[in-house]
XYZ file of C-alpha atoms in Angstrom:
730
model
C -29.994 -26.946 5.143
C -30.121 -23.369 5.520
C -28.439 -21.111 3.118
C -26.175 -18.493 4.879
C -26.080 -15.337 4.555
C -23.352 -13.762 2.208
C -20.614 -12.057 3.771
C -20.778 -8.326 3.773
C -17.711 -5.968 4.051
C -18.992 -2.504 4.938
C -16.806 0.869 6.065
C -17.739 3.399 8.577
C -16.356 6.821 8.827
C -15.751 7.427 12.670
C -15.908 11.116 14.479
C -15.428 11.291 17.760
C -12.470 9.778 18.352
C -9.475 11.404 19.986
C -6.722 8.686 21.435
C -5.939 4.930 21.048
C -8.640 3.659 23.534
C -10.792 5.177 22.038
C -10.700 2.698 18.845
C -9.929 0.043 20.870
C -13.387 0.656 23.263
C -15.580 1.110 19.401
C -13.410 -2.419 18.027
C -13.913 -4.381 21.034
C -17.762 -3.285 20.804
C -18.182 -3.954 17.246
C -16.561 -7.216 17.765
C -19.128 -8.213 20.135
C -22.080 -7.722 17.579
C -23.765 -10.483 16.182
C -23.020 -12.217 12.648
C -19.633 -9.931 12.906
C -16.246 -11.850 11.921
C -14.055 -8.939 11.787
C -14.156 -5.533 13.203
C -10.841 -3.415 12.944
C -10.937 0.664 13.778
C -8.081 2.842 12.551
C -7.619 5.605 14.478
C -5.714 7.437 11.645
C -7.707 7.096 9.378
C -11.269 7.973 11.315
C -12.352 4.359 10.093
C -13.963 0.991 10.802
C -14.351 -1.775 8.327
C -16.415 -4.315 9.422
C -17.372 -8.104 8.004
C -20.376 -9.843 9.028
C -22.923 -12.121 8.175
C -26.517 -11.340 7.953
C -28.401 -8.246 7.594
C -29.154 -4.808 9.218
C -25.108 -4.895 9.763
C -25.238 -0.762 9.364
C -27.990 0.407 11.413
C -26.061 -1.980 14.563
C -22.384 -0.162 13.686
C -24.173 2.993 13.956
C -26.409 2.133 17.325
C -23.268 0.749 18.956
C -20.953 3.445 18.349
C -23.578 5.655 19.177
C -23.565 4.562 22.634
C -20.413 4.498 23.269
C -20.852 8.637 22.561
C -19.498 8.396 19.095
C -20.773 8.571 15.550
C -20.753 5.944 12.746
C -21.569 6.602 9.419
C -21.671 4.386 6.139
C -18.866 4.912 3.467
C -20.386 4.077 0.315
C -18.661 1.916 -1.768
C -18.947 3.922 -4.722
C -18.650 7.281 -3.329
C -15.088 9.623 -3.114
C -12.708 7.926 -0.267
C -13.158 10.354 2.762
C -9.940 11.619 4.057
C -9.191 13.465 7.351
C -9.839 17.170 6.856
C -6.762 19.654 8.292
C -6.986 20.238 11.550
C -9.593 23.566 12.353
C -8.380 24.135 16.046
C -5.517 25.992 15.398
C -7.154 29.044 16.994
C -7.908 27.917 20.113
C -3.891 26.936 20.259
C -3.647 30.996 19.819
C -5.925 31.757 21.963
C -5.193 28.883 24.620
C -1.728 30.164 24.193
C -1.994 33.923 25.100
C -4.312 33.151 28.033
C -1.637 31.177 29.583
C 1.463 33.038 28.527
C 0.942 35.559 31.183
C 0.753 32.940 33.919
C 3.950 30.690 32.774
C 6.311 34.019 32.629
C 6.139 34.265 36.485
C 7.914 31.284 36.684
C 10.329 31.739 33.555
C 11.248 35.336 35.792
C 12.627 32.830 38.505
C 15.477 32.085 36.264
C 16.807 36.058 36.077
C 15.941 36.265 39.740
C 13.157 37.595 39.367
C 10.039 37.257 41.516
C 6.718 38.654 40.605
C 3.271 36.642 40.498
C -0.191 38.073 38.770
C -3.144 38.887 41.573
C -4.431 35.467 42.183
C -7.801 36.454 41.141
C -6.142 37.498 38.191
C -4.611 33.682 37.453
C -8.157 32.166 37.856
C -9.724 34.806 35.279
C -7.150 33.739 32.465
C -7.189 30.155 33.880
C -10.715 29.284 33.590
C -11.872 29.847 30.143
C -8.475 27.082 29.136
C -10.094 24.739 31.669
C -13.585 24.611 31.020
C -14.361 26.237 27.421
C -10.820 25.698 25.403
C -10.475 21.846 27.005
C -14.159 21.087 26.974
C -13.258 18.589 24.594
C -11.117 16.821 27.399
C -14.042 16.702 29.643
C -16.730 15.154 27.445
C -14.754 12.910 25.846
C -13.536 11.101 29.107
C -17.056 11.704 30.027
C -17.849 8.835 28.090
C -14.801 6.660 29.066
C -16.159 6.935 32.583
C -19.860 6.177 31.896
C -18.515 3.252 29.596
C -16.851 2.176 32.255
C -12.941 2.266 30.341
C -10.108 5.123 30.185
C -8.504 7.544 27.654
C -6.426 9.842 27.241
C -9.001 13.047 27.759
C -9.844 11.072 31.217
C -6.182 11.562 32.372
C -5.973 15.051 31.089
C -9.225 15.870 32.687
C -9.199 14.262 36.299
C -4.952 15.793 36.203
C -5.447 19.062 35.406
C -8.983 19.758 37.205
C -7.222 18.737 40.278
C -4.368 21.101 39.318
C -7.490 23.517 38.800
C -9.406 22.038 42.471
C -6.153 22.727 44.508
C -5.077 26.346 43.348
C -9.256 27.325 43.821
C -9.021 25.970 47.286
C -5.342 27.249 47.759
C -6.559 30.955 46.602
C -9.800 30.721 48.863
C -6.999 30.048 51.999
C -5.313 33.258 50.090
C -1.783 31.397 50.146
C 0.644 32.628 47.857
C 1.188 29.415 45.791
C -0.902 28.652 43.575
C -1.194 26.137 40.614
C -3.432 27.782 37.645
C -0.720 27.560 35.320
C 0.054 24.020 35.533
C -3.423 23.574 34.687
C -3.296 26.019 31.384
C 0.044 24.989 30.470
C -0.880 21.081 30.276
C -4.354 21.631 28.496
C -2.516 24.501 25.854
C 0.675 22.140 24.909
C -2.343 19.302 24.830
C -4.162 21.375 22.654
C -0.708 21.851 20.745
C 0.233 18.225 20.373
C -3.189 17.581 19.514
C -3.332 19.762 16.308
C 0.018 19.088 15.136
C -0.472 15.456 15.675
C -3.656 15.958 12.978
C -1.644 17.905 10.488
C 1.172 15.037 10.421
C -0.921 12.010 10.179
C -2.980 14.228 7.496
C -0.031 13.550 5.561
C -0.048 10.218 6.055
C -2.976 9.826 3.547
C -1.277 11.771 1.254
C -0.683 9.078 -1.379
C -4.394 8.271 -1.511
C -5.399 11.961 -1.892
C -2.789 12.151 -4.569
C -4.257 9.358 -6.345
C -8.028 11.049 -6.249
C -6.339 13.837 -7.591
C -5.608 12.185 -11.132
C -10.196 12.063 -11.692
C -10.825 14.869 -13.936
C -14.065 16.299 -12.864
C -15.370 16.090 -16.520
C -15.057 14.108 -19.461
C -15.554 15.114 -23.192
C -17.687 12.442 -25.242
C -19.052 12.281 -28.701
C -22.460 11.566 -29.653
C -23.874 11.852 -32.737
C -20.719 13.103 -34.432
C -20.923 16.268 -31.828
C -18.320 16.629 -28.877
C -19.808 17.948 -25.546
C -18.756 17.905 -22.240
C -20.194 15.966 -18.909
C -19.129 15.253 -15.747
C -17.431 12.406 -15.031
C -20.405 10.471 -13.418
C -22.857 10.931 -16.451
C -20.184 8.835 -18.669
C -21.349 5.053 -19.253
C -19.893 2.234 -20.899
C -19.192 2.466 -24.639
C -19.113 6.263 -24.864
C -16.579 7.535 -27.408
C -14.350 9.875 -25.011
C -12.021 12.941 -26.731
C -8.886 13.142 -25.129
C -7.001 16.090 -26.124
C -3.146 16.290 -25.799
C -2.212 17.823 -21.809
C -5.633 16.195 -20.402
C -6.187 13.171 -18.141
C -7.772 10.463 -19.334
C -10.951 10.386 -17.326
C -11.743 6.523 -18.239
C -10.671 3.097 -19.003
C -10.844 2.139 -22.490
C -10.083 1.048 -25.840
C -8.187 3.336 -28.138
C -10.115 3.416 -31.303
C -8.538 6.969 -33.223
C -5.070 8.624 -32.820
C -2.139 7.355 -31.152
C 0.159 9.269 -28.278
C 2.308 9.371 -25.506
C 0.839 8.335 -21.948
C 2.677 9.147 -18.714
C 1.470 6.809 -16.262
C 3.801 7.238 -13.284
C 1.219 7.927 -10.994
C -0.180 4.687 -11.455
C 2.598 2.468 -12.144
C 5.562 4.535 -10.611
C 7.469 4.119 -14.557
C 8.496 7.550 -15.286
C 9.068 7.435 -19.045
C 6.297 8.109 -21.382
C 4.249 5.080 -22.863
C 3.494 4.825 -26.488
C -0.658 4.309 -27.064
C -1.883 3.133 -30.886
C -5.085 1.410 -32.115
C -6.897 -0.929 -30.155
C -4.071 -0.123 -26.990
C -5.750 0.135 -23.538
C -5.185 3.360 -21.766
C -6.205 3.620 -18.338
C -7.759 6.531 -16.313
C -5.552 9.098 -14.358
C -2.945 8.631 -17.305
C -1.815 12.142 -18.883
C -2.098 12.353 -22.404
C 1.224 13.690 -23.810
C 1.310 14.803 -27.290
C -1.732 13.433 -29.626
C -5.765 13.216 -30.102
C -7.659 10.365 -28.664
C -10.363 8.735 -29.448
C -11.399 6.388 -26.548
C -14.476 3.825 -26.377
C -15.180 3.147 -22.252
C -14.476 0.328 -20.879
C -15.082 1.030 -16.997
C -16.370 3.759 -15.275
C -16.624 4.712 -11.175
C -15.419 1.998 -9.181
C -14.890 -1.060 -12.022
C -11.954 1.744 -12.908
C -8.165 0.710 -12.264
C -7.432 3.427 -10.973
C -10.294 2.864 -8.189
C -9.030 -0.541 -7.699
C -6.029 0.775 -6.635
C -7.299 3.279 -4.174
C -9.105 1.075 -3.015
C -6.253 -1.847 -2.258
C -4.567 0.932 -0.725
C -7.129 1.906 2.014
C -7.493 -1.642 2.658
C -3.937 -1.993 3.123
C -3.879 1.006 5.424
C -7.156 0.293 7.761
C -5.779 -3.467 8.326
C -3.638 -4.096 11.751
C -0.901 -6.049 11.515
C -0.043 -8.661 14.215
C 2.135 -6.461 15.926
C -0.744 -3.442 16.129
C -2.718 -5.718 17.987
C -0.642 -6.581 20.559
C -0.078 -3.307 21.323
C -3.762 -2.531 21.564
C -3.984 -5.365 24.447
C -1.378 -3.010 26.097
C -3.511 0.243 25.442
C -6.942 -1.586 26.784
C -5.488 -2.203 30.129
C -2.741 1.307 30.332
C -5.130 3.880 31.628
C -6.690 1.978 34.666
C -3.528 0.988 35.491
C -2.026 4.781 35.503
C -5.224 5.931 37.703
C -3.745 3.014 40.119
C -0.532 4.398 39.640
C -1.464 7.728 40.074
C -3.843 7.066 43.147
C -0.979 5.087 45.005
C 1.432 8.406 44.114
C -0.851 10.682 45.511
C -1.681 8.239 48.996
C 2.228 7.838 49.079
C 3.329 11.323 49.110
C 0.543 11.973 51.620
C 2.090 9.044 53.734
C 5.743 10.095 53.457
C 5.505 14.012 54.406
C 2.015 14.529 55.161
C 2.539 17.636 52.042
C -0.509 17.025 50.183
C 0.330 19.622 47.767
C 3.279 18.283 46.572
C 0.646 14.960 46.705
C -1.912 15.890 44.086
C 1.142 17.976 41.408
C 3.134 14.685 41.829
C -0.166 12.735 40.725
C -1.456 15.229 38.306
C 1.875 14.828 36.479
C 1.261 10.905 36.231
C -1.522 11.552 34.818
C -0.271 14.133 32.287
C 3.040 12.404 31.237
C 1.009 9.460 30.547
C -0.760 9.080 27.489
C -2.274 6.461 25.476
C -1.977 7.636 21.992
C 1.836 7.091 21.376
C 1.131 3.661 21.606
C -1.902 3.682 18.636
C -0.055 5.657 16.600
C 3.317 3.683 16.729
C 2.189 1.318 13.701
C -0.494 2.525 11.734
C 1.793 5.747 11.208
C 4.561 3.589 9.849
C 1.714 1.083 7.869
C -0.103 4.231 6.563
C 3.358 6.130 5.135
C 4.839 3.026 4.080
C 1.834 1.764 1.954
C 1.542 5.298 0.611
C 4.972 5.196 -0.517
C 5.036 1.687 -2.318
C 2.044 2.941 -3.807
C 4.016 5.980 -5.394
C 6.215 3.801 -6.855
C 4.091 1.186 -8.264
C 4.292 -1.318 -5.381
C 0.042 -2.163 -3.967
C -0.333 -4.449 -1.046
C -2.892 -6.133 -0.065
C -3.104 -5.910 3.502
C -0.209 -5.149 6.714
C 0.230 -8.373 7.482
C 1.858 -8.560 3.957
C 3.654 -5.356 4.576
C 4.941 -7.256 7.569
C 6.074 -10.098 6.907
C 7.727 -9.181 3.459
C 10.670 -7.940 5.907
C 11.740 -11.757 6.416
C 11.606 -13.001 3.657
C 14.414 -14.969 2.757
C 14.012 -16.364 -0.704
C 12.426 -15.591 -3.814
C 11.060 -17.544 -6.482
C 10.524 -16.208 -10.042
C 8.481 -17.589 -12.897
C 10.600 -17.381 -16.352
C 8.371 -16.308 -19.023
C 6.551 -12.417 -18.457
C 8.400 -12.166 -15.146
C 11.995 -12.330 -15.663
C 11.594 -12.340 -19.524
C 9.266 -9.530 -21.311
C 6.943 -12.858 -22.326
C 7.100 -11.931 -26.504
C 9.726 -14.546 -27.958
C 11.081 -12.635 -31.471
C 12.901 -14.533 -33.863
C 16.414 -14.326 -33.876
C 18.466 -17.184 -36.293
C 17.712 -18.051 -39.563
C 19.338 -20.824 -41.230
C 18.425 -21.754 -45.288
C 19.484 -24.994 -46.828
C 19.395 -23.278 -50.061
C 20.198 -19.798 -49.267
C 17.247 -18.433 -50.055
C 16.357 -16.695 -46.241
C 13.066 -14.766 -48.211
C 11.903 -18.130 -49.242
C 11.813 -19.860 -46.076
C 10.283 -16.738 -44.315
C 7.689 -15.805 -47.081
C 6.543 -19.554 -46.815
C 6.641 -19.458 -42.613
C 4.262 -16.347 -42.500
C 2.019 -17.546 -44.783
C 1.358 -20.620 -42.529
C 1.599 -18.250 -39.751
C -0.438 -15.770 -40.569
C -3.774 -17.349 -38.812
C -2.047 -17.885 -36.083
C -2.059 -15.864 -32.359
C 0.464 -18.209 -31.451
C 3.403 -16.462 -29.871
C 5.840 -17.653 -32.210
C 3.793 -16.975 -35.123
C 3.606 -13.450 -34.198
C 7.217 -13.085 -33.940
C 7.694 -14.720 -37.426
C 5.298 -12.478 -38.660
C 6.466 -9.504 -37.282
C 10.202 -10.248 -38.485
C 9.319 -10.353 -42.393
C 6.771 -7.320 -42.048
C 9.886 -5.695 -40.601
C 12.286 -6.703 -43.893
C 9.368 -6.470 -46.275
C 8.842 -9.470 -47.100
C 5.693 -10.179 -49.121
C 3.974 -13.780 -48.680
C 0.746 -15.378 -50.173
C -2.203 -16.937 -48.598
C -2.212 -20.598 -47.092
C -4.903 -22.748 -47.832
C -5.998 -25.762 -46.601
C -4.167 -25.256 -43.310
C -3.687 -28.442 -40.663
C -2.723 -28.676 -37.285
C -0.297 -31.420 -36.256
C -1.167 -31.659 -32.946
C 2.091 -31.678 -30.402
C 4.162 -31.478 -34.013
C 3.265 -28.309 -35.780
C 0.975 -27.077 -38.650
C 0.847 -28.066 -41.988
C -0.551 -25.850 -45.018
C -0.560 -24.840 -48.927
C 1.095 -22.014 -50.334
C 0.480 -21.154 -54.433
C -0.689 -24.858 -54.656
C 2.726 -26.661 -52.831
C 2.519 -27.964 -49.671
C 4.316 -26.742 -46.797
C 5.396 -28.134 -43.444
C 6.194 -26.351 -40.299
C 6.867 -27.275 -37.314
C 9.247 -30.127 -34.616
C 11.680 -32.478 -35.536
C 9.159 -34.359 -35.202
C 6.983 -32.778 -37.771
C 9.851 -33.433 -40.554
C 10.606 -37.143 -39.780
C 7.072 -37.787 -40.174
C 7.456 -36.878 -43.852
C 10.390 -38.741 -43.979
C 13.035 -35.688 -43.773
C 16.533 -36.043 -42.492
C 17.544 -33.110 -41.068
C 21.410 -34.211 -40.062
C 22.987 -31.341 -42.125
C 21.432 -28.905 -39.515
C 21.496 -31.152 -36.209
C 24.446 -29.526 -35.193
C 23.312 -25.329 -35.633
C 20.129 -27.047 -34.545
C 21.436 -28.660 -30.963
C 23.685 -25.293 -30.247
C 20.352 -23.272 -30.599
C 18.569 -25.691 -27.763
C 21.475 -25.485 -25.892
C 20.908 -21.598 -25.851
C 17.205 -21.857 -24.464
C 16.008 -21.074 -27.888
C 13.094 -22.512 -29.229
C 13.729 -24.219 -32.697
C 11.574 -24.438 -35.889
C 12.038 -26.712 -39.064
C 10.175 -25.875 -42.599
C 10.151 -28.133 -45.014
C 7.784 -27.775 -48.648
C 7.299 -29.868 -51.784
C 10.033 -29.687 -54.528
C 8.752 -30.155 -58.204
C 8.457 -33.892 -58.218
C 5.902 -33.344 -55.011
C 8.805 -34.449 -52.655
C 9.302 -33.063 -49.220
C 12.614 -30.936 -49.568
C 13.594 -29.283 -45.953
C 14.011 -25.201 -46.601
C 16.161 -24.558 -43.092
C 15.741 -23.852 -39.530
C 14.597 -20.884 -37.019
C 15.222 -20.359 -33.549
C 13.077 -18.082 -31.160
C 14.425 -16.669 -28.277
C 13.068 -14.563 -25.615
C 14.493 -11.608 -23.801
C 15.695 -10.537 -20.462
C 13.616 -8.036 -19.225
C 15.910 -4.399 -18.974
C 15.981 -4.390 -14.914
C 16.670 -7.930 -14.708
C 19.712 -8.435 -13.749
C 19.662 -5.425 -10.990
C 16.627 -7.121 -9.672
C 18.738 -9.656 -8.838
C 21.482 -8.215 -7.805
C 19.479 -5.837 -5.527
C 17.943 -9.389 -3.858
C 21.525 -10.718 -3.070
C 22.103 -7.409 -1.639
C 19.638 -7.863 1.338
C 21.140 -11.328 1.014
C 18.089 -13.293 -0.507
C 18.559 -15.929 -2.224
C 16.588 -15.998 -5.694
C 15.572 -19.289 -7.686
C 14.179 -19.933 -10.905
C 10.816 -22.068 -11.220
C 9.614 -22.154 -14.810
C 7.798 -24.749 -17.388
C 10.405 -24.545 -19.610
C 13.523 -26.655 -20.705
C 16.739 -27.175 -18.234
C 18.754 -25.857 -20.937
C 16.473 -22.761 -21.250
C 16.533 -22.721 -17.426
C 20.758 -22.645 -16.866
C 21.266 -19.901 -19.895
C 18.820 -17.318 -17.772
C 20.563 -19.006 -14.513
C 23.779 -18.266 -16.195
C 22.971 -14.819 -17.121
C 21.711 -13.344 -13.953
C 23.277 -15.378 -11.733
C 20.881 -17.114 -9.931
C 20.962 -19.659 -6.557
C 18.467 -22.167 -7.239
C 17.374 -23.553 -10.682
C 13.838 -25.920 -10.672
C 12.741 -26.326 -14.883
C 10.036 -28.560 -16.202
C 7.572 -27.504 -13.506
C 4.022 -28.181 -13.751
C 1.807 -25.716 -11.632
C 1.062 -28.006 -9.266
C 4.767 -29.242 -9.265
C 5.672 -25.709 -8.814
C 3.478 -25.779 -5.210
C 4.868 -28.304 -4.283
C 8.503 -26.639 -4.396
C 7.178 -23.828 -2.263
C 5.876 -25.720 0.083
C 9.268 -27.807 0.380
C 10.810 -24.540 0.724
C 8.705 -23.350 3.204
C 9.137 -26.223 5.257
C 13.022 -26.194 5.344
C 12.477 -23.009 7.366
C 12.414 -20.969 4.423
C 10.155 -18.049 4.066
C 8.936 -17.520 0.486
C 7.725 -15.075 -1.779
C 6.746 -16.233 -5.502
C 6.621 -14.378 -8.504
C 3.976 -14.393 -11.392
C 2.109 -13.637 -13.867
C -0.019 -15.632 -15.453
C -2.985 -18.452 -14.771
C -0.517 -21.632 -14.251
C 0.909 -19.737 -11.620
C -1.498 -18.918 -9.176
C -1.089 -22.257 -7.397
C 2.567 -21.435 -6.461
C 1.296 -18.191 -5.365
C -0.890 -19.222 -2.886
C 1.439 -21.947 -1.611
C 4.012 -19.062 -0.891
C 4.455 -16.535 1.992
C 3.705 -14.083 0.017
C 2.857 -14.212 -3.760
C 4.040 -11.130 -6.117
C 2.041 -10.124 -9.525
C 3.037 -8.161 -12.303
C -0.520 -5.966 -13.511
C 0.567 -7.055 -17.147
C -0.460 -10.895 -15.921
C -3.897 -12.406 -15.372
C -6.899 -11.290 -13.069
C -6.316 -15.134 -11.343
C -2.618 -14.113 -10.663
C -3.085 -10.634 -9.065
C -6.428 -12.086 -7.365
C -4.312 -14.686 -5.489
C -1.095 -12.569 -4.993
C -0.642 -10.085 -1.355
C 0.608 -7.333 -3.699
C 0.585 -6.658 -7.344
C 3.570 -4.837 -8.966
C 2.498 -2.086 -11.622
C 5.021 -1.537 -13.681
C 6.374 -5.369 -14.995
C 9.920 -4.873 -14.199
C 11.336 -7.661 -11.507
C 13.154 -5.063 -9.352
C 10.412 -3.451 -7.682
C 10.418 -7.186 -5.652
C 13.055 -5.778 -4.255
C 12.384 -2.449 -3.705
C 8.790 -4.196 -2.011
C 11.173 -5.994 0.528
C 13.276 -2.624 1.392
C 10.252 -0.751 1.815
C 9.153 -3.604 4.040
C 12.229 -3.636 6.133
C 12.122 -0.099 6.345
C 8.804 0.647 8.193
C 9.156 -2.499 10.033
C 12.126 -0.718 11.654
C 9.687 2.599 12.077
C 7.385 0.784 13.570
C 9.954 -0.680 16.375
C 11.530 3.114 16.705
C 7.750 4.232 17.268
C 6.845 1.194 19.700
C 10.046 1.938 21.527
C 9.674 5.750 22.007
C 6.085 5.036 22.801
C 6.911 3.017 25.737
C 10.149 4.617 26.976
C 8.191 7.719 27.868
C 5.970 5.792 29.041
C 8.246 3.489 31.378
C 10.548 6.849 31.992
C 8.112 9.094 32.408
C 5.861 7.728 35.098
C 8.229 6.615 37.515
C 9.639 10.242 37.197
C 6.823 11.791 37.715
C 5.599 9.284 40.778
C 9.059 10.329 42.736
C 8.326 14.234 42.051
C 10.894 14.802 39.222
C 8.431 16.073 36.720
C 6.285 19.043 36.780
C 3.079 18.775 35.604
C 4.157 21.422 32.743
C 6.810 19.650 31.939
C 4.844 16.445 31.939
C 2.485 18.140 29.544
C 5.024 19.369 26.973
C 6.270 15.796 27.045
C 3.059 13.970 26.559
C 2.572 16.280 23.560
C 5.746 15.698 22.051
C 5.538 11.814 22.660
C 2.267 11.712 19.529
C 3.963 14.033 17.173
C 7.072 12.385 17.710
C 6.446 8.997 16.340
C 3.812 11.025 13.668
C 7.044 12.583 12.772
C 9.209 9.729 12.511
C 6.792 7.468 10.702
C 6.493 10.273 7.932
C 10.411 10.166 7.156
C 9.378 6.577 5.265
C 7.949 9.575 2.375
C 10.859 10.463 1.171
C 12.368 6.956 0.854
C 13.488 6.059 -3.075
C 14.935 2.903 -4.448
C 18.693 2.953 -4.022
C 19.497 2.819 -7.850
C 17.020 4.096 -10.384
C 14.715 1.655 -11.729
C 15.204 0.784 -15.547
C 12.066 1.250 -17.995
């Protein structure tokens, strides 16, 4: 059996595209290549993402794109992201305007009763450079489309303005006083202006990635052989010791080996409060060191850093196409041919109606000019880019456009408890000592737990250290499976565990049973402690309870979800008592306690069968099946890699309030998509009939066409101003 070649995923920079039809034509061609499983072309980012089996994909893509008249170049994974540069054609707009203004002013003068006109030869002299020099881009791109038996905006503009210009040349030859050079020149000038404004606006949609890229410093200060030196960032290798002074950005991912400081991670996580970091803590490249000198051991560089992963995730989401865009692409594919037919029918209809072929030409030109597929092509990707960009700025990483599109339909959110709604770090809450000596009880418990990494052991040790209680070293430690552990402390046998562990050594716990049950009913975990007395008999010393605190913004998260008319349920492996306590504190709608990883997934599947659109939020390996079973999975970045790889959304802060924020930004983004598509369609549905009926001057049509694209992009950019309704709490 032949082994299938691995799936290759490559990104290409595409140059020469001018409208949605260009992107659609390239995408259609790439999807026809041998072995290609998926090809997406993004007009806004001017990139193509191709996934294919086999070899030689790069050469195939470059040749296929070149055959269509465009250029493609491979973007290396470790290369800095290539973003659209600022529009450089502003001077062309100025020159075109200066040449066109003398042609248009006589039209304006008629409003004031003035009738003057430039000589025909001077009009021709002003219009010709606008038509064939400044407007050359329309001829080049239009010719590429015509040769490939397809259409685009440039072809419409080239045909329309050429018709108006040609008609004016004929009338000038016939010495007619009525010329239409101002129409052809004004249309080209307005379209150039529109494309320039559109290019500037599109660049703003990439500001999120641009801001993330700016977090990478160019150099790093490394310590080798006891000496410090500044080197280019690309020269740093894993294991290097990097010195970071106050006010500097962290250049690499690593572990702190010396020093402590507060780090500002706002651009990475959206968290405005600086985070305290000390020895052995992780630091992330891009964060700002505020107040201490740190020595960091490098653990990841280049494309493997957290910052690079974040940038790639945002780029992938912006490059992907949601379902609604695929429908728009199908409409755009037939749009230009339909417009050409309508323009031809308009010309024929007016000639047949009154025999005035001059009017017929102008009305056909107006049809060609008003019809612009650009607005349709820009409607969805600009909104997706703005939405994913503002989400990333607030600590929300959305893996693909489909997730952003689907999130607005969520009707139920399922939370895991530990590490998601709660801090995930139990703390010692109650200590009840039978003999009244809490310090002895705690010292013995700490001695037994000192060699353990269990969360409850950590809670005991943290509490004992905060009280300054001394404890001895335990010996002969043994684990009691399912019950606890035992060891000798200062020659005395000690037992620590659940009630069954006490019963195994013949102890009765009736004296503290009521207190223990009250602790359990509050959702706490209970541990009993016993030790040998002077006669060598086991003696009960007391009971301790542990509880996990709610995250500061857990209640706010549930309130915001309820405000969005979304039901909230708890899906946890903990006891029913623990789940009920959380449910009462937060006002949850449903509780499912005692769940295993597979049963969590079954609960999610059952809810989906009821017609619910379900989101699952988790952070552990045990949450992965449920994350995969949900319509959309949300993973906490503080959790496991498995959870993050399984989910469609990664929350860079551990606050659950980001779930509600994600749904809100999804709803706003989808609303912008619908608004954009409405305006893009309405321009054409209203404009084309008006032009065909002779009610739209070509100049006005050109202005409307340019305005359509600019208005769509500008509307999408309003998403960048989005802020959470309530300030997220740390």
